[in-house]
Amino acid sequence: MKKTTTVALAATVIASLALAGCSTASSDSTSSASTIEIGSLYEPQNLDNTAGGGQGITEAFNGNVYEGLFKLTDDGDVEPLLASDYSLSEDGLSYTFTLRDDVTFHSGKALTSADVKSSIEKVTAEDSQSARKSSLKPIASIETPDAQTVVIDLSSKSISLPYLLSYIWIINSDATDLQTSEDGTGPYTLGDWKRGSSLSLEASDSYWGTAAKNDEVVFNYFTDATALSNALLTNRVDIVTSVQSPDSLSQFEDNADYTVNDGNSTTKEILAFNDRVAPFDNVDVRKALYSAIDREKLLNSIWGDYGTLIGSMVPPTDPWYEDLTDVNPYDVDLAKSLLAQAGYADGFEFTLDTPTYDPHPAVAEFLKSELAKVGVTVNINPISSDEWYTKVFKEQNFEATLQEHVNDRDVVWYGNPDFYWGYNNPEVTQWVSEAEQASSVDEQTAKLKLVNEQIAADAASVWLYLYPQIVVAASDLTGYPVNGLNSQFYVYDIETK
């Protein structure tokens, strides 16, 4: 679903969601024509996307400060960026990339193949926290025969490599202190980062490509969705990257001063089980809990008329999407029968590790109520983002958790038995491997449809819903992205009419 609505100011007060506390924007004044004030809930934890920088650093830096050999457009297409050309060997095991010869880093150093090699190795390093690290395992070696040529040799075919390289920021190999500074090739340099408040980007006057249409952008950070919406209403920000307070939308939908954009999202709200531990190692238990949850009611309670139900990890924008919402239907009697069949006729009890930010607390309470109807007791354990990363993702010390997964084409993670949710189906692992070694997109798509269907049949997780991607902006603002692909938010074309 994708719509644009232009809307008049309502006088009602914005309703608050469950999360309390807020931060203020960096400026109380209306932005000048050359400065774009952006409102976001996602402040970076640091400035390095391989060191746990989080969703916020991708939103602010990807394509703006750092660039890759390839670019993922707002429509989901993969286009060359720092690579001017590339070729693939006949056996599919060697990619050769030719770099643009007119690119310099913000420090003034010219881009070379050594920087590309270093940047890829940074992502694949043992201590890297990059989400795409495991997908790059086929890389056997990287050669740099000259300053403008990079050769990547593979241990097995990787039809997705150009796509995966769109995630890898090319960084000056001589750069240091990347958690607090940067040296990229993008249209912006880092201005000021006021932790807990804002991060500014300044248009580079030596950018190799088309110059940004604004002089500066400032990401203003909030910890409360209602405060974020209020900032837009009071002209403290010009645009909100992703509305997380659906109750606030009525303030903008009948206001000619604003435009509400409902774009394509890739963010999935997931109830993830630890499939390694009882009782979640039992398919019938997982399917029972899936069928015990009225997902349509949940979606409506959180997002009203926005958002989409999905039946697997694949959003409609992925090439291998299928509508699988009926594979695990809402059916309380079926849920009770499956629990009895699994030996849990009297139910059981488990702990749900729940991130403390919206909308997870409200989702957790809804699940607790729904599962109580089939005799399952949910103990909600609130945890911070940092705790979630350590306890759930790294240590895999959990029974079940809530999380939003923002990436597209990430169904392949179910082919990795070592991933945090521990799903292990050898057929799925094989299909994921075969899809990556496919000789054509059609062959890849067919294999990943098999994956999609099997993880749904196994109820590997509960895919609760697909977030809406609601970007609200001042009506005189143009050039901003409207789709929520992988948290990126390109700012270089944003300007005031």
Short mmCIF file of C-alpha atoms in Angstrom, two decimals:
data_model
loop_
_atom_site.label_atom_id
_atom_site.label_comp_id
_atom_site.label_asym_id
_atom_site.label_seq_id
_atom_site.Cartn_x
_atom_site.Cartn_y
_atom_site.Cartn_z
CA MET A 1 0.00 0.00 0.00
CA LYS A 2 1.33 3.36 -0.98
CA LYS A 3 -0.53 6.62 -0.77
CA THR A 4 0.09 10.33 -0.38
CA THR A 5 -2.30 12.51 1.57
CA THR A 6 -2.09 16.28 1.91
CA VAL A 7 -3.79 17.65 5.02
CA ALA A 8 -5.25 21.39 7.84
CA LEU A 9 -4.20 21.78 11.43
CA ALA A 10 -6.33 20.06 14.05
CA ALA A 11 -6.52 21.59 17.50
CA THR A 12 -6.49 18.39 19.49
CA VAL A 13 -3.57 17.28 21.61
CA ILE A 14 -1.43 14.41 20.34
CA ALA A 15 -2.18 11.20 22.21
CA SER A 16 0.76 9.54 23.87
CA LEU A 17 1.90 5.96 23.39
CA ALA A 18 3.30 3.86 26.18
CA LEU A 19 6.84 5.18 26.19
CA ALA A 20 7.62 8.07 28.54
CA GLY A 21 10.34 10.70 28.46
CA CYS A 22 11.58 12.88 25.62
CA SER A 23 14.54 14.82 24.36
CA THR A 24 14.41 18.22 22.73
CA ALA A 25 15.43 19.27 19.25
CA SER A 26 18.65 21.17 18.82
CA SER A 27 16.92 24.37 17.80
CA ASP A 28 13.60 26.03 18.59
CA SER A 29 13.63 28.15 15.46
CA THR A 30 12.19 27.38 12.05
CA SER A 31 14.92 26.08 9.74
CA SER A 32 16.38 28.29 7.04
CA ALA A 33 15.97 27.51 3.37
CA SER A 34 19.39 25.83 3.21
CA THR A 35 19.13 23.85 6.46
CA ILE A 36 16.78 20.89 6.71
CA GLU A 37 15.72 19.91 10.23
CA ILE A 38 14.91 16.19 10.49
CA GLY A 39 13.16 14.48 13.39
CA SER A 40 14.04 10.90 14.30
CA LEU A 41 13.74 8.40 17.14
CA TYR A 42 16.95 6.63 16.16
CA GLU A 43 20.06 8.25 17.54
CA PRO A 44 23.26 6.34 16.69
CA GLN A 45 24.99 4.52 19.51
CA ASN A 46 28.26 5.32 17.76
CA LEU A 47 29.27 6.26 14.20
CA ASP A 48 30.57 2.86 13.09
CA ASN A 49 28.10 0.45 11.48
CA THR A 50 30.37 -2.51 12.19
CA ALA A 51 30.60 -1.69 15.90
CA GLY A 52 26.96 -1.70 16.96
CA GLY A 53 26.11 1.81 15.77
CA GLY A 54 22.50 0.74 15.37
CA GLN A 55 19.69 1.74 13.05
CA GLY A 56 20.36 5.45 13.60
CA ILE A 57 23.81 5.48 12.04
CA THR A 58 22.48 3.77 8.92
CA GLU A 59 19.69 6.33 8.70
CA ALA A 60 22.04 9.31 8.98
CA PHE A 61 25.23 8.14 7.26
CA ASN A 62 24.32 5.60 4.58
CA GLY A 63 24.54 7.27 1.17
CA ASN A 64 24.95 10.66 2.83
CA VAL A 65 28.39 10.47 4.47
CA TYR A 66 29.52 7.04 3.29
CA GLU A 67 28.94 5.37 -0.07
CA GLY A 68 29.38 1.84 -1.41
CA LEU A 69 30.47 0.33 -4.68
CA PHE A 70 26.74 0.01 -5.32
CA LYS A 71 23.66 1.88 -4.14
CA LEU A 72 20.27 0.55 -3.11
CA THR A 73 17.78 3.09 -4.47
CA ASP A 74 14.64 4.14 -2.63
CA ASP A 75 12.74 1.85 -5.01
CA GLY A 76 14.92 -1.15 -4.12
CA ASP A 77 17.03 -1.30 -7.29
CA VAL A 78 20.79 -1.87 -7.14
CA GLU A 79 22.86 0.64 -9.12
CA PRO A 80 26.64 1.17 -9.49
CA LEU A 81 28.00 4.05 -7.41
CA LEU A 82 31.72 4.05 -6.62
CA ALA A 83 32.12 1.17 -9.08
CA SER A 84 32.05 2.40 -12.67
CA ASP A 85 31.87 -1.12 -14.09
CA TYR A 86 32.17 -4.77 -13.14
CA SER A 87 32.38 -8.21 -14.72
CA LEU A 88 31.84 -11.80 -13.60
CA SER A 89 33.98 -14.73 -14.65
CA GLU A 90 32.42 -17.60 -16.61
CA ASP A 91 32.57 -19.94 -13.60
CA GLY A 92 30.84 -17.32 -11.42
CA LEU A 93 33.66 -17.36 -8.87
CA SER A 94 35.42 -14.08 -9.57
CA TYR A 95 34.06 -10.52 -9.71
CA THR A 96 36.22 -7.73 -11.11
CA PHE A 97 35.25 -4.16 -10.19
CA THR A 98 36.58 -0.99 -11.81
CA LEU A 99 36.46 2.08 -9.56
CA ARG A 100 35.58 5.60 -10.55
CA ASP A 101 38.74 7.64 -11.00
CA ASP A 102 37.37 10.97 -9.74
CA VAL A 103 36.52 10.14 -6.13
CA THR A 104 38.19 11.57 -3.05
CA PHE A 105 37.53 11.10 0.64
CA HIS A 106 36.55 14.03 2.82
CA SER A 107 40.15 14.17 4.03
CA GLY A 108 41.29 14.79 0.43
CA LYS A 109 42.84 11.37 -0.18
CA ALA A 110 41.96 9.74 -3.52
CA LEU A 111 39.88 6.55 -3.42
CA THR A 112 41.88 3.42 -4.30
CA SER A 113 41.31 -0.30 -4.44
CA ALA A 114 43.18 -0.64 -1.14
CA ASP A 115 40.40 1.31 0.58
CA VAL A 116 37.77 -0.99 -0.89
CA LYS A 117 39.67 -4.08 0.24
CA SER A 118 40.10 -2.66 3.74
CA SER A 119 36.42 -1.70 3.99
CA ILE A 120 35.18 -5.16 3.00
CA GLU A 121 37.60 -6.83 5.41
CA LYS A 122 36.34 -4.52 8.16
CA VAL A 123 32.81 -5.90 7.66
CA THR A 124 33.93 -9.55 7.52
CA ALA A 125 36.33 -9.27 10.49
CA GLU A 126 35.80 -11.56 13.48
CA ASP A 127 34.72 -8.68 15.74
CA SER A 128 32.40 -7.09 13.16
CA GLN A 129 28.80 -6.59 14.24
CA SER A 130 27.53 -6.11 10.69
CA ALA A 131 24.21 -7.85 10.02
CA ARG A 132 25.44 -8.88 6.56
CA LYS A 133 28.68 -10.44 7.78
CA SER A 134 27.49 -14.05 7.40
CA SER A 135 26.23 -13.40 3.86
CA LEU A 136 29.77 -12.50 2.80
CA LYS A 137 31.30 -15.84 3.83
CA PRO A 138 31.81 -16.93 0.19
CA ILE A 139 34.52 -14.26 -0.18
CA ALA A 140 37.79 -16.21 -0.33
CA SER A 141 40.20 -13.41 -1.18
CA ILE A 142 40.36 -9.80 -2.37
CA GLU A 143 43.03 -8.71 -4.82
CA THR A 144 44.05 -5.20 -5.85
CA PRO A 145 46.05 -5.50 -9.09
CA ASP A 146 46.07 -1.72 -9.49
CA ALA A 147 44.65 1.37 -7.82
CA GLN A 148 41.39 1.26 -9.78
CA THR A 149 40.72 -2.49 -9.85
CA VAL A 150 39.34 -4.82 -7.20
CA VAL A 151 39.04 -8.57 -7.78
CA ILE A 152 36.93 -10.60 -5.35
CA ASP A 153 37.43 -14.34 -5.57
CA LEU A 154 34.73 -16.58 -4.11
CA SER A 155 34.71 -20.06 -2.63
CA SER A 156 31.20 -20.51 -4.03
CA LYS A 157 28.97 -18.49 -6.34
CA SER A 158 27.27 -15.39 -4.93
CA ILE A 159 24.59 -13.97 -7.20
CA SER A 160 23.78 -11.38 -4.52
CA LEU A 161 27.28 -9.93 -4.18
CA PRO A 162 26.57 -6.58 -5.93
CA TYR A 163 23.49 -6.19 -3.72
CA LEU A 164 25.45 -7.09 -0.59
CA LEU A 165 28.18 -4.61 -1.51
CA SER A 166 25.60 -1.81 -1.38
CA TYR A 167 25.72 -2.33 2.42
CA ILE A 168 29.48 -1.92 2.68
CA TRP A 169 30.63 1.64 3.29
CA ILE A 170 33.91 2.48 1.61
CA ILE A 171 36.07 4.13 4.24
CA ASN A 172 39.55 5.63 4.03
CA SER A 173 41.83 2.77 5.08
CA ASP A 174 43.95 5.26 7.01
CA ALA A 175 41.02 6.59 9.06
CA THR A 176 40.93 6.11 12.83
CA ASP A 177 38.42 6.76 15.64
CA LEU A 178 35.52 5.77 13.40
CA GLN A 179 33.12 5.52 16.33
CA THR A 180 33.31 9.29 16.80
CA SER A 181 34.53 10.61 13.42
CA GLU A 182 34.28 9.76 9.71
CA ASP A 183 36.15 9.83 6.42
CA GLY A 184 33.79 8.87 3.64
CA THR A 185 33.19 9.87 0.03
CA GLY A 186 29.56 11.02 0.30
CA PRO A 187 27.93 14.40 -0.36
CA TYR A 188 28.08 15.35 3.34
CA THR A 189 30.70 15.59 6.05
CA LEU A 190 30.02 15.22 9.75
CA GLY A 191 29.21 18.50 11.48
CA ASP A 192 28.42 18.40 15.19
CA TRP A 193 27.16 15.39 17.12
CA LYS A 194 25.51 16.51 20.35
CA ARG A 195 24.83 13.22 22.06
CA GLY A 196 21.27 12.90 23.24
CA SER A 197 20.17 15.79 21.06
CA SER A 198 21.27 16.09 17.43
CA LEU A 199 23.70 15.24 14.66
CA SER A 200 24.41 17.63 11.80
CA LEU A 201 25.73 16.94 8.32
CA GLU A 202 27.30 19.65 6.19
CA ALA A 203 27.25 19.58 2.39
CA SER A 204 30.74 18.90 1.02
CA ASP A 205 32.12 21.52 -1.34
CA SER A 206 34.43 18.94 -2.94
CA TYR A 207 32.00 16.07 -3.53
CA TRP A 208 32.82 14.06 -6.66
CA GLY A 209 29.16 13.71 -7.72
CA THR A 210 26.11 15.94 -7.93
CA ALA A 211 26.14 18.40 -5.05
CA ALA A 212 23.49 18.24 -2.33
CA LYS A 213 20.51 20.55 -2.84
CA ASN A 214 20.77 21.88 0.71
CA ASP A 215 23.67 23.26 2.73
CA GLU A 216 23.08 21.29 5.88
CA VAL A 217 20.79 18.71 7.46
CA VAL A 218 20.31 18.26 11.19
CA PHE A 219 18.97 15.01 12.64
CA ASN A 220 17.15 15.94 15.86
CA TYR A 221 16.71 12.97 18.20
CA PHE A 222 13.76 12.18 20.46
CA THR A 223 13.07 9.31 22.82
CA ASP A 224 9.31 9.77 22.71
CA ALA A 225 7.14 9.43 19.60
CA THR A 226 4.65 12.05 20.74
CA ALA A 227 7.36 14.64 21.35
CA LEU A 228 8.66 13.93 17.86
CA SER A 229 5.24 14.65 16.33
CA ASN A 230 4.89 17.80 18.43
CA ALA A 231 8.21 19.05 17.07
CA LEU A 232 6.83 18.82 13.54
CA LEU A 233 3.61 20.60 14.51
CA THR A 234 5.56 23.48 16.05
CA ASN A 235 7.97 23.82 13.09
CA ARG A 236 11.00 22.72 15.09
CA VAL A 237 11.59 20.04 12.47
CA ASP A 238 10.65 19.95 8.79
CA ILE A 239 10.22 16.20 8.39
CA VAL A 240 9.87 13.02 10.45
CA THR A 241 11.71 10.01 9.00
CA SER A 242 9.25 7.43 10.32
CA VAL A 243 6.18 8.16 12.43
CA GLN A 244 5.92 5.82 15.42
CA SER A 245 2.85 7.41 17.05
CA PRO A 246 -0.16 6.49 14.89
CA ASP A 247 -2.51 8.44 17.17
CA SER A 248 -0.72 11.61 16.07
CA LEU A 249 -1.52 11.23 12.39
CA SER A 250 -4.92 12.91 12.67
CA GLN A 251 -3.00 16.09 13.46
CA PHE A 252 -1.52 16.08 9.98
CA GLU A 253 -4.07 14.32 7.76
CA ASP A 254 -6.39 17.35 7.52
CA ASN A 255 -3.71 20.00 7.45
CA ALA A 256 -2.59 21.65 4.23
CA ASP A 257 0.74 22.52 5.86
CA TYR A 258 1.81 18.87 5.86
CA THR A 259 2.09 15.86 3.56
CA VAL A 260 1.62 12.35 4.92
CA ASN A 261 3.39 9.70 2.83
CA ASP A 262 2.65 6.00 3.29
CA GLY A 263 5.55 4.25 1.55
CA ASN A 264 6.86 0.71 1.28
CA SER A 265 8.33 -0.79 4.43
CA THR A 266 10.69 -3.70 4.99
CA THR A 267 10.44 -3.59 8.81
CA LYS A 268 8.92 -6.71 10.32
CA GLU A 269 7.66 -6.93 13.92
CA ILE A 270 8.63 -10.42 15.04
CA LEU A 271 7.96 -12.66 17.99
CA ALA A 272 11.17 -14.65 17.77
CA PHE A 273 11.48 -17.93 19.64
CA ASN A 274 14.73 -19.50 20.71
CA ASP A 275 14.12 -22.59 18.61
CA ARG A 276 16.95 -24.41 20.41
CA VAL A 277 15.15 -24.64 23.76
CA ALA A 278 11.99 -26.39 24.96
CA PRO A 279 9.19 -25.96 24.33
CA PHE A 280 10.05 -23.84 21.26
CA ASP A 281 12.03 -26.66 19.70
CA ASN A 282 8.61 -28.22 19.02
CA VAL A 283 6.98 -27.12 15.75
CA ASP A 284 3.48 -27.72 17.12
CA VAL A 285 4.12 -25.38 20.04
CA ARG A 286 5.32 -22.61 17.75
CA LYS A 287 2.35 -23.07 15.42
CA ALA A 288 -0.01 -23.11 18.39
CA LEU A 289 1.21 -19.78 19.66
CA TYR A 290 1.04 -18.35 16.15
CA SER A 291 -2.63 -19.37 15.81
CA ALA A 292 -3.47 -18.05 19.28
CA ILE A 293 -2.61 -14.46 18.29
CA ASP A 294 -5.14 -12.26 16.52
CA ARG A 295 -2.59 -10.43 14.41
CA GLU A 296 -5.16 -8.32 12.59
CA LYS A 297 -6.46 -7.01 15.91
CA LEU A 298 -2.88 -6.38 17.07
CA LEU A 299 -1.99 -4.43 13.93
CA ASN A 300 -5.13 -2.33 14.20
CA SER A 301 -4.52 -1.63 17.89
CA ILE A 302 -0.98 -0.39 17.19
CA TRP A 303 -1.29 1.21 13.76
CA GLY A 304 -4.97 1.71 13.00
CA ASP A 305 -5.50 1.59 9.23
CA TYR A 306 -1.77 1.47 8.49
CA GLY A 307 0.60 -1.50 8.17
CA THR A 308 0.25 -4.91 6.54
CA LEU A 309 -0.09 -8.51 7.71
CA ILE A 310 2.56 -10.93 6.47
CA GLY A 311 2.85 -14.68 6.89
CA SER A 312 6.61 -15.01 6.67
CA MET A 313 9.84 -12.99 6.75
CA VAL A 314 9.42 -11.70 3.20
CA PRO A 315 7.81 -8.29 2.57
CA PRO A 316 5.96 -7.59 -0.72
CA THR A 317 8.93 -5.60 -2.05
CA ASP A 318 11.21 -8.66 -2.07
CA PRO A 319 11.35 -10.58 -5.39
CA TRP A 320 10.37 -13.88 -3.70
CA TYR A 321 7.31 -12.60 -1.85
CA GLU A 322 4.23 -14.81 -1.53
CA ASP A 323 1.09 -14.18 0.50
CA LEU A 324 1.38 -16.77 3.29
CA THR A 325 -0.82 -15.09 5.87
CA ASP A 326 -3.19 -18.09 5.97
CA VAL A 327 -0.53 -20.73 6.67
CA ASN A 328 -0.90 -20.15 10.41
CA PRO A 329 -4.45 -18.79 10.76
CA TYR A 330 -5.89 -17.16 13.84
CA ASP A 331 -7.80 -20.06 15.41
CA VAL A 332 -7.90 -20.45 19.19
CA ASP A 333 -9.35 -23.98 19.02
CA LEU A 334 -6.57 -25.02 16.65
CA ALA A 335 -4.03 -23.49 19.01
CA LYS A 336 -5.36 -25.48 21.97
CA SER A 337 -5.40 -28.68 19.91
CA LEU A 338 -1.78 -28.19 18.80
CA LEU A 339 -0.68 -27.54 22.38
CA ALA A 340 -2.38 -30.73 23.54
CA GLN A 341 -0.79 -32.64 20.69
CA ALA A 342 2.62 -31.33 21.78
CA GLY A 343 2.01 -32.42 25.39
CA TYR A 344 1.11 -28.98 26.77
CA ALA A 345 -2.66 -29.28 27.18
CA ASP A 346 -2.39 -27.29 30.42
CA GLY A 347 -0.16 -24.68 28.81
CA PHE A 348 3.25 -23.53 30.00
CA GLU A 349 5.11 -20.41 31.13
CA PHE A 350 7.89 -18.47 29.41
CA THR A 351 9.78 -15.19 29.62
CA LEU A 352 9.46 -12.65 26.80
CA ASP A 353 12.49 -10.32 26.61
CA THR A 354 10.93 -7.06 25.44
CA PRO A 355 12.78 -3.94 24.21
CA THR A 356 11.60 -0.94 26.19
CA TYR A 357 10.92 1.37 23.23
CA ASP A 358 7.69 1.66 21.23
CA PRO A 359 5.82 -0.29 20.08
CA HIS A 360 7.27 -3.36 21.82
CA PRO A 361 5.83 -2.82 25.33
CA ALA A 362 2.28 -2.51 23.94
CA VAL A 363 2.82 -5.54 21.67
CA ALA A 364 4.09 -7.58 24.63
CA GLU A 365 1.00 -6.78 26.71
CA PHE A 366 -1.24 -7.76 23.80
CA LEU A 367 0.56 -11.09 23.37
CA LYS A 368 0.35 -11.78 27.10
CA SER A 369 -3.43 -11.32 26.97
CA GLU A 370 -3.87 -13.41 23.82
CA LEU A 371 -1.75 -16.35 24.95
CA ALA A 372 -3.43 -16.46 28.36
CA LYS A 373 -6.56 -17.58 26.50
CA VAL A 374 -4.81 -20.85 25.59
CA GLY A 375 -3.25 -21.36 29.03
CA VAL A 376 0.20 -19.93 28.23
CA THR A 377 1.63 -17.51 30.78
CA VAL A 378 3.92 -14.75 29.47
CA ASN A 379 6.36 -13.07 31.86
CA ILE A 380 7.44 -9.78 30.30
CA ASN A 381 11.07 -8.84 30.91
CA PRO A 382 11.80 -5.27 29.74
CA ILE A 383 15.34 -4.80 28.40
CA SER A 384 17.23 -1.94 26.77
CA SER A 385 18.63 -2.05 23.25
CA ASP A 386 22.13 -2.69 24.59
CA GLU A 387 20.87 -5.50 26.82
CA TRP A 388 18.98 -7.03 23.91
CA TYR A 389 22.09 -7.06 21.75
CA THR A 390 24.20 -8.72 24.46
CA LYS A 391 21.68 -11.10 26.01
CA VAL A 392 19.62 -12.11 22.99
CA PHE A 393 21.70 -11.55 19.88
CA LYS A 394 25.19 -12.39 21.12
CA GLU A 395 24.70 -14.76 24.05
CA GLN A 396 21.41 -16.26 22.75
CA ASN A 397 20.32 -16.44 26.38
CA PHE A 398 16.55 -16.12 26.02
CA GLU A 399 13.33 -18.06 25.51
CA ALA A 400 11.45 -15.61 23.29
CA THR A 401 11.82 -11.96 22.34
CA LEU A 402 10.27 -9.14 20.35
CA GLN A 403 12.28 -7.31 17.73
CA GLU A 404 11.83 -5.34 14.55
CA HIS A 405 13.94 -6.46 11.60
CA VAL A 406 14.44 -3.62 9.15
CA ASN A 407 16.34 -5.20 6.25
CA ASP A 408 14.96 -6.40 2.97
CA ARG A 409 16.00 -9.77 1.49
CA ASP A 410 16.80 -11.04 4.99
CA VAL A 411 14.87 -14.33 4.78
CA VAL A 412 18.30 -15.91 4.16
CA TRP A 413 19.09 -15.58 7.87
CA TYR A 414 16.81 -18.56 8.49
CA GLY A 415 19.38 -20.61 6.59
CA ASN A 416 21.96 -19.87 9.28
CA PRO A 417 21.50 -22.23 12.29
CA ASP A 418 23.86 -20.04 14.33
CA PHE A 419 21.66 -16.94 14.07
CA TYR A 420 20.20 -15.77 17.35
CA TRP A 421 16.82 -17.48 16.95
CA GLY A 422 18.43 -20.89 16.39
CA TYR A 423 16.13 -22.15 13.63
CA ASN A 424 17.76 -25.20 12.08
CA ASN A 425 16.17 -26.93 9.10
CA PRO A 426 18.81 -28.57 6.88
CA GLU A 427 16.57 -28.26 3.81
CA VAL A 428 16.22 -24.53 4.33
CA THR A 429 19.96 -24.16 4.84
CA GLN A 430 20.54 -26.03 1.58
CA TRP A 431 18.00 -23.97 -0.36
CA VAL A 432 19.54 -20.72 0.86
CA SER A 433 22.95 -21.95 -0.27
CA GLU A 434 21.59 -23.03 -3.66
CA ALA A 435 19.78 -19.70 -4.10
CA GLU A 436 23.00 -17.79 -3.58
CA GLN A 437 24.80 -20.01 -6.10
CA ALA A 438 22.01 -19.66 -8.68
CA SER A 439 22.87 -18.78 -12.26
CA SER A 440 19.83 -16.55 -12.73
CA VAL A 441 17.46 -14.38 -10.75
CA ASP A 442 14.59 -16.72 -11.64
CA GLU A 443 16.47 -19.68 -10.18
CA GLN A 444 17.34 -17.69 -7.05
CA THR A 445 13.72 -16.59 -6.66
CA ALA A 446 12.40 -20.16 -6.96
CA LYS A 447 14.74 -21.41 -4.22
CA LEU A 448 13.94 -18.57 -1.84
CA LYS A 449 10.22 -19.12 -2.33
CA LEU A 450 10.82 -22.64 -1.03
CA VAL A 451 12.58 -21.13 1.99
CA ASN A 452 9.75 -18.69 2.51
CA GLU A 453 7.12 -21.45 2.42
CA GLN A 454 9.05 -23.81 4.72
CA ILE A 455 9.78 -21.34 7.50
CA ALA A 456 6.08 -20.41 7.47
CA ALA A 457 5.10 -24.09 7.67
CA ASP A 458 7.55 -24.54 10.56
CA ALA A 459 6.41 -21.32 12.27
CA ALA A 460 10.10 -20.57 12.72
CA SER A 461 9.00 -17.25 14.24
CA VAL A 462 5.74 -15.34 14.46
CA TRP A 463 5.73 -12.53 11.91
CA LEU A 464 3.24 -10.25 13.60
CA TYR A 465 2.99 -7.52 10.98
CA LEU A 466 4.88 -5.33 8.55
CA TYR A 467 5.34 -1.80 9.86
CA PRO A 468 3.95 1.05 7.82
CA GLN A 469 6.52 3.54 6.54
CA ILE A 470 4.93 6.89 7.32
CA VAL A 471 7.00 9.93 6.46
CA VAL A 472 5.37 13.25 7.41
CA ALA A 473 6.85 16.47 6.06
CA ALA A 474 6.10 20.15 5.71
CA SER A 475 4.13 20.54 2.49
CA ASP A 476 6.74 22.84 0.94
CA LEU A 477 9.47 20.19 1.28
CA THR A 478 10.48 18.05 -1.72
CA GLY A 479 13.07 15.41 -2.63
CA TYR A 480 12.87 13.20 0.46
CA PRO A 481 12.67 9.38 0.37
CA VAL A 482 9.34 7.77 1.26
CA ASN A 483 10.20 4.06 1.39
CA GLY A 484 11.72 2.37 4.44
CA LEU A 485 14.38 0.12 2.94
CA ASN A 486 17.00 -0.90 5.49
CA SER A 487 16.63 2.29 7.54
CA GLN A 488 18.41 4.40 4.92
CA PHE A 489 17.27 8.01 4.50
CA TYR A 490 18.93 9.85 1.62
CA VAL A 491 18.85 13.60 2.34
CA TYR A 492 20.80 15.15 -0.54
CA ASP A 493 17.77 15.96 -2.74
CA ILE A 494 15.68 17.52 0.02
CA GLU A 495 14.88 21.18 -0.50
CA THR A 496 12.15 23.75 0.08
CA LYS A 497 9.95 24.69 -2.87
#
